Amino acid sequence: MNLGALSIFNGGKQLLENILQTNMTGLTGPLAFHSDRSPMNPSYDVINIIENGYQQIGYWSNNSGLSVAPPETPSNRSSSDQHLGVVVWPGGTTDKPRGWVFPNNGKELRIGVPNRVSYRHIVSRKDGTDIAEGYCIDIFLAAIKLLPYAVPYKFVLFGDGHENPSYDDLVEKISLGDFDAAVGDIAIVTNRTKIVLWILEHRLNDEFRGPPRKQIGTILWFSFSTMFFSHRENTVSTLGRMVLIIWLFLVLIINSSYTASLTSMLTVQQLSSPITGIDTLISSTEPIGFQVGSFVQNYLIEELNIPKSRLVPLGSPQEYATALKKRIVAAVVDEGPYIELFLSDNCMFSIRGQEFTKSGWGFAFPRGSPLAIGMSTAILTLSENGELQQLHEKWLSRKVCASQTSDDVSDQLQLQSFWGLFLICGIASFIALVIHFGQLFDSTSAFPRR
Ligand code: GLY
């Protein structure tokens, strides 16, 4: 470089003076400056550059701010006036972009989705379409809306539609690069988190109900306290005692029936299955059912050392029920949410023992994926604002199970079974009431009027 050719410019003051004296019409309109050097009536057109040109969508001036009204129009710069015309964004959309787009070399993310054939409400192919739908899909869509950037993606259904796909294979496809992520009821188990994967957890939490407080009046309290012979009120009249003795007889029958029903129920249940939990199941030699495609098969073999020959694959809740009824399996081992859904339709079965793992479900992403962090925060938000619970109720609401099978209902003692006793009690009360009023009438008419 020839540094010697450089010289110092000493006319800066003069240049500034000349600029401040400008008085001309420039590209943006009249151009002049106040003595304090601020521009006179600065105003600009705001244009929206679109594919083949531009369109004016408003103005900006010192007085009016951003506005669709020209700057000459008197304005009080109220917030309601602070808007521009409709903006057309790149891509021809009028939806405001959410900032930068998730970088994936300009390609859509391929998101693997299990094409379930059982418990289809959790996630599956919508009948007659190639669209994925279900509880997990809704969670993903709600979470992705909360991200501050757009994520171009497409769901790719995984599974042949004849049986539930292998979830281990689905997760492995992420590490192989076939999928950029997986959305579904993917159990968070150690061997999956070991293959460079992040699985975001969203536990189901159904514990949302509280008992409503009810007021019980003195009459109801008295009636019910007699059930447990805990009433403290004295009954002094003969008629009252007569009604009470009939009621107590009724209570005695109800109590005895209740005790007998409960005892037989517990005994029958106890006799029907010697399995009291996972330990008795392991130590027995009975066959065990598991859900096709689930991690449970490997878990039973590798973690609980159960011989593979004892395991029976079951493809649907209907197969669970048949296998249990026909004693093809002594028990089915599966994740809590599936079992709860199964039991809500099959009340004759029950959970034995305690849960022995606490794995939740999650969506899977490659390790280090920035999307995983954003989705994790978004799912947390959905959990906190109650949206997760609403989606759970929309897709996975369960029927409340009576304690016994519907086949047994006819053998059970119902309220109707006691209708005769209630009738006798009601008639006795009515007669007592009539006699009481009769006596009252007699005693008042025994006094001569003055
Ligand atoms: N929920 C089935 C599995 O993750 O294996």
CSV table of C-alpha atoms and ligand atoms in Angstrom, one decimal:
chain,number,residue,atom,x,y,z
A,1,MET,CA,0.0,0.0,0.0
A,2,ASN,CA,1.2,3.5,-0.8
A,3,LEU,CA,0.5,5.1,2.6
A,4,GLY,CA,2.2,8.3,1.5
A,5,ALA,CA,-0.6,9.0,-1.0
A,6,LEU,CA,-3.1,9.3,1.9
A,7,SER,CA,-3.8,12.8,3.2
A,8,ILE,CA,-6.0,14.2,6.0
A,9,PHE,CA,-9.3,15.8,5.0
A,10,ASN,CA,-9.7,19.1,7.0
A,11,GLY,CA,-13.1,20.2,5.5
A,12,GLY,CA,-15.4,18.1,7.7
A,13,LYS,CA,-16.9,21.2,9.4
A,14,GLN,CA,-17.6,22.8,6.0
A,15,LEU,CA,-19.1,19.5,4.7
A,16,LEU,CA,-21.5,19.3,7.7
A,17,GLU,CA,-22.4,23.0,7.2
A,18,ASN,CA,-23.3,22.3,3.6
A,19,ILE,CA,-25.4,19.2,4.4
A,20,LEU,CA,-27.4,21.1,7.1
A,21,GLN,CA,-28.2,23.8,4.5
A,22,THR,CA,-29.7,21.3,2.1
A,23,ASN,CA,-33.1,22.2,0.8
A,24,MET,CA,-34.2,20.0,-2.0
A,25,THR,CA,-36.7,17.2,-3.0
A,26,GLY,CA,-35.0,13.9,-2.6
A,27,LEU,CA,-36.2,10.3,-3.2
A,28,THR,CA,-38.1,10.3,0.0
A,29,GLY,CA,-39.7,13.7,-0.5
A,30,PRO,CA,-38.6,17.2,0.8
A,31,LEU,CA,-35.2,17.2,2.5
A,32,ALA,CA,-34.1,20.0,4.9
A,33,PHE,CA,-32.8,20.3,8.4
A,34,HIS,CA,-33.8,22.3,11.5
A,35,SER,CA,-31.2,24.4,13.3
A,36,ASP,CA,-30.8,21.6,15.8
A,37,ARG,CA,-29.8,19.4,12.9
A,38,SER,CA,-32.9,17.2,13.0
A,39,PRO,CA,-34.6,16.5,9.6
A,40,MET,CA,-37.6,18.6,8.8
A,41,ASN,CA,-40.9,16.6,8.6
A,42,PRO,CA,-39.1,13.3,8.0
A,43,SER,CA,-41.5,10.8,6.5
A,44,TYR,CA,-41.1,7.6,4.5
A,45,ASP,CA,-43.3,5.3,2.4
A,46,VAL,CA,-43.2,1.7,3.7
A,47,ILE,CA,-43.2,-0.7,0.9
A,48,ASN,CA,-43.6,-4.5,0.8
A,49,ILE,CA,-41.3,-6.0,-1.8
A,50,ILE,CA,-42.9,-8.9,-3.4
A,51,GLU,CA,-41.9,-11.3,-6.1
A,52,ASN,CA,-42.5,-9.1,-9.2
A,53,GLY,CA,-42.2,-5.6,-7.6
A,54,TYR,CA,-43.5,-3.9,-4.5
A,55,GLN,CA,-46.7,-2.6,-3.0
A,56,GLN,CA,-47.0,0.3,-0.6
A,57,ILE,CA,-48.4,-0.8,2.8
A,58,GLY,CA,-48.1,2.5,4.8
A,59,TYR,CA,-46.0,5.4,5.9
A,60,TRP,CA,-43.7,6.3,8.7
A,61,SER,CA,-43.3,9.9,10.0
A,62,ASN,CA,-42.2,11.4,13.2
A,63,ASN,CA,-45.7,12.5,14.0
A,64,SER,CA,-47.8,9.5,12.9
A,65,GLY,CA,-45.3,6.7,13.4
A,66,LEU,CA,-46.1,3.6,11.3
A,67,SER,CA,-49.5,4.3,9.8
A,68,VAL,CA,-51.6,3.6,6.8
A,69,ALA,CA,-52.6,7.3,6.8
A,70,PRO,CA,-50.3,9.7,4.8
A,71,PRO,CA,-48.1,11.8,7.1
A,72,GLU,CA,-49.9,15.0,6.1
A,73,THR,CA,-53.1,13.6,7.7
A,74,PRO,CA,-53.5,15.0,11.3
A,75,SER,CA,-52.8,12.2,13.7
A,76,ASN,CA,-52.6,11.8,17.5
A,77,ARG,CA,-50.3,8.7,17.1
A,78,SER,CA,-52.7,6.5,19.1
A,79,SER,CA,-51.7,2.8,19.3
A,80,SER,CA,-54.8,1.8,17.3
A,81,ASP,CA,-53.5,3.8,14.3
A,82,GLN,CA,-50.1,2.1,14.5
A,83,HIS,CA,-50.5,-0.5,11.9
A,84,LEU,CA,-49.6,-1.2,8.2
A,85,GLY,CA,-51.4,-2.8,5.4
A,86,VAL,CA,-51.3,-6.6,4.8
A,87,VAL,CA,-47.8,-7.8,4.3
A,88,VAL,CA,-47.1,-10.6,1.8
A,89,TRP,CA,-44.1,-12.6,3.1
A,90,PRO,CA,-41.7,-14.6,1.0
A,91,GLY,CA,-43.5,-17.7,-0.2
A,92,GLY,CA,-46.6,-15.6,-0.8
A,93,THR,CA,-48.1,-16.1,2.6
A,94,THR,CA,-49.7,-13.5,4.8
A,95,ASP,CA,-48.9,-15.5,8.0
A,96,LYS,CA,-46.2,-13.7,9.9
A,97,PRO,CA,-43.0,-15.8,9.9
A,98,ARG,CA,-41.8,-17.0,13.3
A,99,GLY,CA,-38.2,-15.9,12.7
A,100,TRP,CA,-35.6,-18.2,11.3
A,101,VAL,CA,-36.5,-21.6,9.9
A,102,PHE,CA,-35.1,-24.7,11.6
A,103,PRO,CA,-32.0,-25.5,9.5
A,104,ASN,CA,-32.1,-28.8,7.8
A,105,ASN,CA,-30.3,-28.0,4.5
A,106,GLY,CA,-33.6,-26.7,3.2
A,107,LYS,CA,-35.2,-30.1,3.5
A,108,GLU,CA,-38.3,-31.0,5.5
A,109,LEU,CA,-37.6,-33.0,8.7
A,110,ARG,CA,-38.7,-36.6,8.3
A,111,ILE,CA,-40.5,-37.5,11.4
A,112,GLY,CA,-41.2,-41.2,12.0
A,113,VAL,CA,-44.6,-42.0,13.5
A,114,PRO,CA,-45.6,-45.5,14.7
A,115,ASN,CA,-48.6,-46.8,12.7
A,116,ARG,CA,-50.3,-48.5,15.6
A,117,VAL,CA,-52.9,-51.2,15.1
A,118,SER,CA,-54.0,-51.4,18.7
A,119,TYR,CA,-54.7,-48.5,21.0
A,120,ARG,CA,-55.0,-46.4,17.8
A,121,HIS,CA,-56.0,-43.3,19.6
A,122,ILE,CA,-52.5,-42.9,20.9
A,123,VAL,CA,-51.1,-42.6,17.4
A,124,SER,CA,-52.0,-44.2,14.1
A,125,ARG,CA,-52.8,-43.7,10.4
A,126,LYS,CA,-56.2,-41.9,9.9
A,127,ASP,CA,-58.5,-44.4,8.2
A,128,GLY,CA,-58.4,-44.2,4.4
A,129,THR,CA,-55.6,-41.6,4.4
A,130,ASP,CA,-51.9,-41.3,4.8
A,131,ILE,CA,-52.3,-38.8,7.6
A,132,ALA,CA,-51.0,-39.6,11.1
A,133,GLU,CA,-53.4,-38.7,13.9
A,134,GLY,CA,-53.8,-39.3,17.6
A,135,TYR,CA,-52.9,-38.1,21.1
A,136,CYS,CA,-49.1,-38.0,20.4
A,137,ILE,CA,-49.6,-36.1,17.1
A,138,ASP,CA,-51.8,-33.5,18.8
A,139,ILE,CA,-49.1,-33.0,21.4
A,140,PHE,CA,-46.4,-32.6,18.8
A,141,LEU,CA,-48.6,-30.1,16.8
A,142,ALA,CA,-49.4,-28.0,19.9
A,143,ALA,CA,-45.7,-28.0,21.0
A,144,ILE,CA,-44.3,-27.1,17.5
A,145,LYS,CA,-46.7,-24.1,17.4
A,146,LEU,CA,-45.0,-22.7,20.5
A,147,LEU,CA,-41.5,-22.8,19.0
A,148,PRO,CA,-40.2,-19.3,18.0
A,149,TYR,CA,-39.2,-20.6,14.6
A,150,ALA,CA,-40.8,-22.6,11.8
A,151,VAL,CA,-40.0,-26.2,11.4
A,152,PRO,CA,-40.8,-27.7,8.0
A,153,TYR,CA,-41.6,-31.4,8.6
A,154,LYS,CA,-43.5,-34.3,7.3
A,155,PHE,CA,-44.7,-37.4,9.2
A,156,VAL,CA,-43.6,-40.8,7.8
A,157,LEU,CA,-45.8,-43.6,9.1
A,158,PHE,CA,-43.7,-46.6,10.3
A,159,GLY,CA,-45.3,-50.0,10.4
A,160,ASP,CA,-47.1,-52.3,8.0
A,161,GLY,CA,-50.6,-51.6,9.4
A,162,HIS,CA,-51.1,-55.2,10.3
A,163,GLU,CA,-49.3,-55.3,13.6
A,164,ASN,CA,-47.7,-52.7,15.9
A,165,PRO,CA,-44.3,-51.8,14.6
A,166,SER,CA,-41.1,-52.5,16.6
A,167,TYR,CA,-40.4,-49.3,18.6
A,168,ASP,CA,-36.8,-50.3,19.0
A,169,ASP,CA,-36.5,-50.3,15.2
A,170,LEU,CA,-38.3,-47.0,15.0
A,171,VAL,CA,-35.8,-45.4,17.4
A,172,GLU,CA,-32.9,-47.0,15.7
A,173,LYS,CA,-33.9,-45.4,12.4
A,174,ILE,CA,-33.0,-42.0,13.9
A,175,SER,CA,-29.5,-43.1,14.7
A,176,LEU,CA,-29.3,-44.6,11.1
A,177,GLY,CA,-30.3,-41.2,9.8
A,178,ASP,CA,-33.5,-42.5,8.1
A,179,PHE,CA,-35.6,-40.3,10.4
A,180,ASP,CA,-34.8,-36.9,11.8
A,181,ALA,CA,-37.0,-37.5,14.8
A,182,ALA,CA,-39.8,-39.9,16.0
A,183,VAL,CA,-43.1,-38.8,17.6
A,184,GLY,CA,-45.2,-41.4,19.4
A,185,ASP,CA,-45.6,-43.3,22.6
A,186,ILE,CA,-41.9,-44.2,22.8
A,187,ALA,CA,-40.9,-45.6,26.2
A,188,ILE,CA,-37.9,-43.9,27.7
A,189,VAL,CA,-35.7,-46.9,28.4
A,190,THR,CA,-32.0,-47.0,29.0
A,191,ASN,CA,-30.9,-48.9,25.9
A,192,ARG,CA,-32.6,-46.3,23.7
A,193,THR,CA,-31.1,-43.4,25.4
A,194,LYS,CA,-27.7,-45.1,25.0
A,195,ILE,CA,-27.7,-44.9,21.1
A,196,VAL,CA,-27.1,-41.1,20.8
A,197,LEU,CA,-30.7,-40.3,21.2
A,198,TRP,CA,-32.6,-37.8,23.3
A,199,ILE,CA,-36.0,-38.8,24.3
A,200,LEU,CA,-38.2,-36.0,25.7
A,201,GLU,CA,-40.4,-37.1,28.4
A,202,HIS,CA,-44.1,-36.3,28.8
A,203,ARG,CA,-45.4,-38.4,31.6
A,204,LEU,CA,-49.1,-39.1,31.9
A,205,ASN,CA,-50.5,-37.7,34.9
A,206,ASP,CA,-54.1,-38.6,35.5
A,207,GLU,CA,-54.3,-37.5,39.1
A,208,PHE,CA,-56.3,-34.4,38.6
A,209,ARG,CA,-59.6,-35.1,40.4
A,210,GLY,CA,-60.6,-33.9,43.9
A,211,PRO,CA,-63.6,-35.1,46.0
A,212,PRO,CA,-66.5,-32.7,46.1
A,213,ARG,CA,-67.8,-31.9,49.6
A,214,LYS,CA,-71.3,-32.8,50.2
A,215,GLN,CA,-73.6,-31.6,52.9
A,216,ILE,CA,-75.6,-34.3,54.7
A,217,GLY,CA,-78.8,-33.3,56.6
A,218,THR,CA,-79.7,-34.6,60.0
A,219,ILE,CA,-82.3,-37.0,58.6
A,220,LEU,CA,-79.9,-38.5,56.1
A,221,TRP,CA,-77.1,-38.7,58.7
A,222,PHE,CA,-79.4,-40.5,61.1
A,223,SER,CA,-80.5,-43.0,58.4
A,224,PHE,CA,-76.9,-43.7,57.4
A,225,SER,CA,-75.3,-43.7,60.8
A,226,THR,CA,-77.7,-46.5,61.7
A,227,MET,CA,-76.0,-48.6,59.0
A,228,PHE,CA,-72.9,-48.7,61.2
A,229,PHE,CA,-75.0,-48.6,64.4
A,230,SER,CA,-73.3,-45.4,65.3
A,231,HIS,CA,-76.4,-43.1,65.7
A,232,ARG,CA,-76.5,-41.2,68.9
A,233,GLU,CA,-80.1,-39.8,68.7
A,234,ASN,CA,-82.6,-41.4,71.0
A,235,THR,CA,-86.0,-42.6,69.6
A,236,VAL,CA,-88.6,-42.1,72.4
A,237,SER,CA,-92.0,-42.6,70.8
A,238,THR,CA,-93.4,-46.1,70.2
A,239,LEU,CA,-94.2,-45.3,66.6
A,240,GLY,CA,-90.7,-44.0,66.0
A,241,ARG,CA,-89.2,-47.2,67.5
A,242,MET,CA,-91.5,-49.3,65.4
A,243,VAL,CA,-90.2,-47.6,62.2
A,244,LEU,CA,-86.6,-47.7,63.5
A,245,ILE,CA,-86.8,-51.4,64.2
A,246,ILE,CA,-87.9,-52.1,60.6
A,247,TRP,CA,-85.2,-49.8,59.3
A,248,LEU,CA,-82.6,-51.5,61.5
A,249,PHE,CA,-83.7,-54.9,60.2
A,250,LEU,CA,-83.2,-53.6,56.6
A,251,VAL,CA,-79.8,-52.2,57.6
A,252,LEU,CA,-78.9,-55.6,59.1
A,253,ILE,CA,-79.7,-57.4,55.8
A,254,ILE,CA,-77.9,-54.8,53.7
A,255,ASN,CA,-74.8,-55.0,56.0
A,256,SER,CA,-74.7,-58.8,55.9
A,257,SER,CA,-75.1,-58.9,52.2
A,258,TYR,CA,-72.4,-56.3,51.7
A,259,THR,CA,-70.0,-58.3,53.9
A,260,ALA,CA,-70.8,-61.5,52.1
A,261,SER,CA,-70.4,-60.0,48.6
A,262,LEU,CA,-67.1,-58.4,49.5
A,263,THR,CA,-65.8,-61.5,51.1
A,264,SER,CA,-66.7,-63.7,48.1
A,265,MET,CA,-65.4,-61.0,45.7
A,266,LEU,CA,-62.0,-61.0,47.3
A,267,THR,CA,-61.9,-64.7,47.7
A,268,VAL,CA,-62.8,-65.4,44.1
A,269,GLN,CA,-60.2,-62.9,42.9
A,270,GLN,CA,-57.6,-64.4,45.1
A,271,LEU,CA,-58.4,-67.9,43.9
A,272,SER,CA,-58.6,-66.8,40.2
A,273,SER,CA,-55.0,-65.8,40.0
A,274,PRO,CA,-52.0,-67.0,42.2
A,275,ILE,CA,-50.0,-64.1,40.7
A,276,THR,CA,-49.6,-61.3,43.2
A,277,GLY,CA,-47.0,-59.3,41.5
A,278,ILE,CA,-43.9,-59.5,39.2
A,279,ASP,CA,-42.0,-61.7,41.7
A,280,THR,CA,-44.6,-64.5,41.7
A,281,LEU,CA,-44.9,-64.1,37.9
A,282,ILE,CA,-41.1,-64.6,37.5
A,283,SER,CA,-40.9,-67.5,39.8
A,284,SER,CA,-43.9,-69.3,38.2
A,285,THR,CA,-43.4,-71.2,35.0
A,286,GLU,CA,-46.6,-69.8,33.4
A,287,PRO,CA,-46.7,-68.1,30.0
A,288,ILE,CA,-46.6,-64.3,30.0
A,289,GLY,CA,-48.2,-62.0,27.4
A,290,PHE,CA,-46.6,-58.9,26.0
A,291,GLN,CA,-47.5,-56.3,23.4
A,292,VAL,CA,-46.2,-56.9,19.9
A,293,GLY,CA,-43.5,-54.3,19.0
A,294,SER,CA,-43.0,-53.1,22.6
A,295,PHE,CA,-39.7,-52.9,24.4
A,296,VAL,CA,-41.3,-55.1,27.0
A,297,GLN,CA,-40.3,-58.4,25.3
A,298,ASN,CA,-36.6,-57.5,25.5
A,299,TYR,CA,-37.1,-56.2,29.0
A,300,LEU,CA,-38.6,-59.4,30.3
A,301,ILE,CA,-35.8,-61.5,28.7
A,302,GLU,CA,-32.8,-59.3,29.4
A,303,GLU,CA,-33.6,-57.6,32.6
A,304,LEU,CA,-35.9,-60.1,34.3
A,305,ASN,CA,-34.2,-63.3,32.9
A,306,ILE,CA,-37.5,-64.8,31.8
A,307,PRO,CA,-37.0,-67.5,29.1
A,308,LYS,CA,-38.2,-66.4,25.7
A,309,SER,CA,-40.2,-69.7,25.5
A,310,ARG,CA,-42.6,-68.3,28.2
A,311,LEU,CA,-43.4,-65.2,26.3
A,312,VAL,CA,-46.5,-64.9,24.1
A,313,PRO,CA,-46.9,-62.0,21.7
A,314,LEU,CA,-50.3,-60.3,21.8
A,315,GLY,CA,-51.3,-57.8,19.2
A,316,SER,CA,-54.3,-56.0,20.7
A,317,PRO,CA,-56.4,-55.6,23.9
A,318,GLN,CA,-58.8,-58.1,22.5
A,319,GLU,CA,-56.0,-60.6,22.3
A,320,TYR,CA,-55.0,-59.8,25.9
A,321,ALA,CA,-58.5,-60.5,27.1
A,322,THR,CA,-58.9,-63.8,25.1
A,323,ALA,CA,-55.4,-65.0,26.2
A,324,LEU,CA,-56.2,-64.2,29.9
A,325,LYS,CA,-59.7,-65.7,29.8
A,326,LYS,CA,-58.5,-68.9,28.1
A,327,ARG,CA,-55.5,-69.1,30.5
A,328,ILE,CA,-53.1,-69.0,27.5
A,329,VAL,CA,-51.2,-66.5,29.6
A,330,ALA,CA,-51.1,-66.1,33.4
A,331,ALA,CA,-50.6,-62.3,33.1
A,332,VAL,CA,-49.8,-59.6,30.6
A,333,VAL,CA,-46.9,-57.3,31.3
A,334,ASP,CA,-47.2,-53.9,29.6
A,335,GLU,CA,-46.8,-50.2,30.2
A,336,GLY,CA,-49.2,-48.5,32.6
A,337,PRO,CA,-51.1,-46.4,30.1
A,338,TYR,CA,-52.0,-49.3,27.9
A,339,ILE,CA,-53.0,-51.5,30.8
A,340,GLU,CA,-55.2,-48.7,32.2
A,341,LEU,CA,-57.0,-48.4,28.8
A,342,PHE,CA,-57.3,-52.2,28.6
A,343,LEU,CA,-58.8,-52.4,32.1
A,344,SER,CA,-61.3,-49.7,31.5
A,345,ASP,CA,-62.9,-52.0,28.8
A,346,ASN,CA,-62.2,-55.2,30.6
A,347,CYS,CA,-63.3,-54.9,34.2
A,348,MET,CA,-62.9,-58.6,35.0
A,349,PHE,CA,-59.1,-58.2,35.1
A,350,SER,CA,-57.0,-56.2,37.6
A,351,ILE,CA,-53.4,-55.1,38.1
A,352,ARG,CA,-51.5,-57.3,40.5
A,353,GLY,CA,-48.7,-55.9,42.6
A,354,GLN,CA,-46.8,-52.7,42.2
A,355,GLU,CA,-45.4,-51.0,39.1
A,356,PHE,CA,-41.9,-52.2,38.8
A,357,THR,CA,-40.5,-49.5,36.4
A,358,LYS,CA,-41.3,-45.8,36.0
A,359,SER,CA,-40.6,-45.2,32.4
A,360,GLY,CA,-42.5,-42.4,30.7
A,361,TRP,CA,-43.1,-41.8,27.0
A,362,GLY,CA,-41.3,-39.3,24.9
A,363,PHE,CA,-40.4,-38.1,21.4
A,364,ALA,CA,-37.0,-39.0,20.1
A,365,PHE,CA,-34.4,-36.7,18.5
A,366,PRO,CA,-30.8,-37.2,17.5
A,367,ARG,CA,-28.4,-36.3,20.4
A,368,GLY,CA,-27.6,-32.6,20.4
A,369,SER,CA,-30.6,-31.6,18.2
A,370,PRO,CA,-31.5,-28.0,19.0
A,371,LEU,CA,-35.1,-28.9,18.2
A,372,ALA,CA,-35.1,-31.3,21.2
A,373,ILE,CA,-34.5,-28.4,23.6
A,374,GLY,CA,-37.2,-26.2,22.0
A,375,MET,CA,-39.7,-29.1,22.1
A,376,SER,CA,-38.8,-30.0,25.6
A,377,THR,CA,-39.6,-26.4,26.8
A,378,ALA,CA,-42.8,-26.4,24.7
A,379,ILE,CA,-44.1,-29.6,26.1
A,380,LEU,CA,-43.3,-28.3,29.6
A,381,THR,CA,-45.5,-25.3,28.8
A,382,LEU,CA,-48.3,-27.5,27.5
A,383,SER,CA,-48.1,-29.5,30.7
A,384,GLU,CA,-48.2,-26.4,32.9
A,385,ASN,CA,-51.1,-24.6,31.0
A,386,GLY,CA,-53.3,-27.8,31.1
A,387,GLU,CA,-53.3,-28.4,27.3
A,388,LEU,CA,-51.6,-31.7,27.8
A,389,GLN,CA,-54.3,-32.9,30.1
A,390,GLN,CA,-57.0,-31.6,27.7
A,391,LEU,CA,-55.5,-33.6,24.9
A,392,HIS,CA,-55.3,-36.6,27.1
A,393,GLU,CA,-59.0,-36.3,27.9
A,394,LYS,CA,-59.8,-35.8,24.2
A,395,TRP,CA,-58.1,-38.9,23.0
A,396,LEU,CA,-57.7,-41.3,26.0
A,397,SER,CA,-60.6,-40.7,28.3
A,398,ARG,CA,-61.4,-43.9,30.1
A,399,LYS,CA,-64.6,-45.4,31.3
A,400,VAL,CA,-64.8,-45.9,35.0
A,401,CYS,CA,-64.9,-49.6,35.8
A,402,ALA,CA,-67.2,-51.2,38.2
A,403,SER,CA,-65.4,-53.7,40.5
A,404,GLN,CA,-66.7,-56.8,38.8
A,405,THR,CA,-67.3,-58.2,35.3
A,406,SER,CA,-70.5,-57.3,33.5
A,407,ASP,CA,-71.2,-61.0,33.2
A,408,ASP,CA,-71.4,-61.2,36.9
A,409,VAL,CA,-73.8,-58.2,37.3
A,410,SER,CA,-76.9,-60.5,37.3
A,411,ASP,CA,-75.4,-62.4,40.3
A,412,GLN,CA,-74.6,-59.3,42.2
A,413,LEU,CA,-76.7,-57.8,44.9
A,414,GLN,CA,-78.0,-54.4,43.6
A,415,LEU,CA,-80.1,-51.7,45.2
A,416,GLN,CA,-83.1,-53.2,43.4
A,417,SER,CA,-82.5,-56.5,45.2
A,418,PHE,CA,-83.7,-54.8,48.4
A,419,TRP,CA,-86.8,-53.1,46.9
A,420,GLY,CA,-89.2,-55.3,48.9
A,421,LEU,CA,-87.5,-54.4,52.2
A,422,PHE,CA,-87.5,-50.7,51.3
A,423,LEU,CA,-91.2,-51.0,50.4
A,424,ILE,CA,-92.0,-52.6,53.8
A,425,CYS,CA,-90.0,-49.9,55.5
A,426,GLY,CA,-91.7,-47.1,53.5
A,427,ILE,CA,-95.2,-48.5,54.3
A,428,ALA,CA,-94.4,-48.9,58.0
A,429,SER,CA,-93.2,-45.3,58.1
A,430,PHE,CA,-96.3,-44.1,56.3
A,431,ILE,CA,-98.6,-46.0,58.6
A,432,ALA,CA,-96.7,-44.7,61.6
A,433,LEU,CA,-97.1,-41.1,60.2
A,434,VAL,CA,-100.8,-41.6,59.6
A,435,ILE,CA,-101.3,-43.0,63.2
A,436,HIS,CA,-99.2,-40.1,64.6
A,437,PHE,CA,-101.4,-37.5,62.9
A,438,GLY,CA,-104.5,-39.3,63.9
A,439,GLN,CA,-103.4,-39.3,67.5
A,440,LEU,CA,-102.5,-35.6,67.2
A,441,PHE,CA,-105.9,-34.8,65.8
A,442,ASP,CA,-107.6,-36.7,68.6
A,443,SER,CA,-105.7,-35.0,71.4
A,444,THR,CA,-106.3,-31.5,70.0
A,445,SER,CA,-110.1,-32.2,69.6
A,446,ALA,CA,-110.3,-33.5,73.2
A,447,PHE,CA,-109.9,-29.9,74.4
A,448,PRO,CA,-113.2,-28.0,74.3
A,449,ARG,CA,-112.9,-24.6,72.4
A,450,ARG,CA,-113.4,-21.5,74.5
B,1,GLY,N1,-44.4,-48.0,24.0
B,1,GLY,C1,-43.8,-49.0,23.3
B,1,GLY,C2,-42.4,-48.9,23.3
B,1,GLY,O1,-41.9,-47.8,23.4
B,1,GLY,O2,-41.7,-49.8,23.1
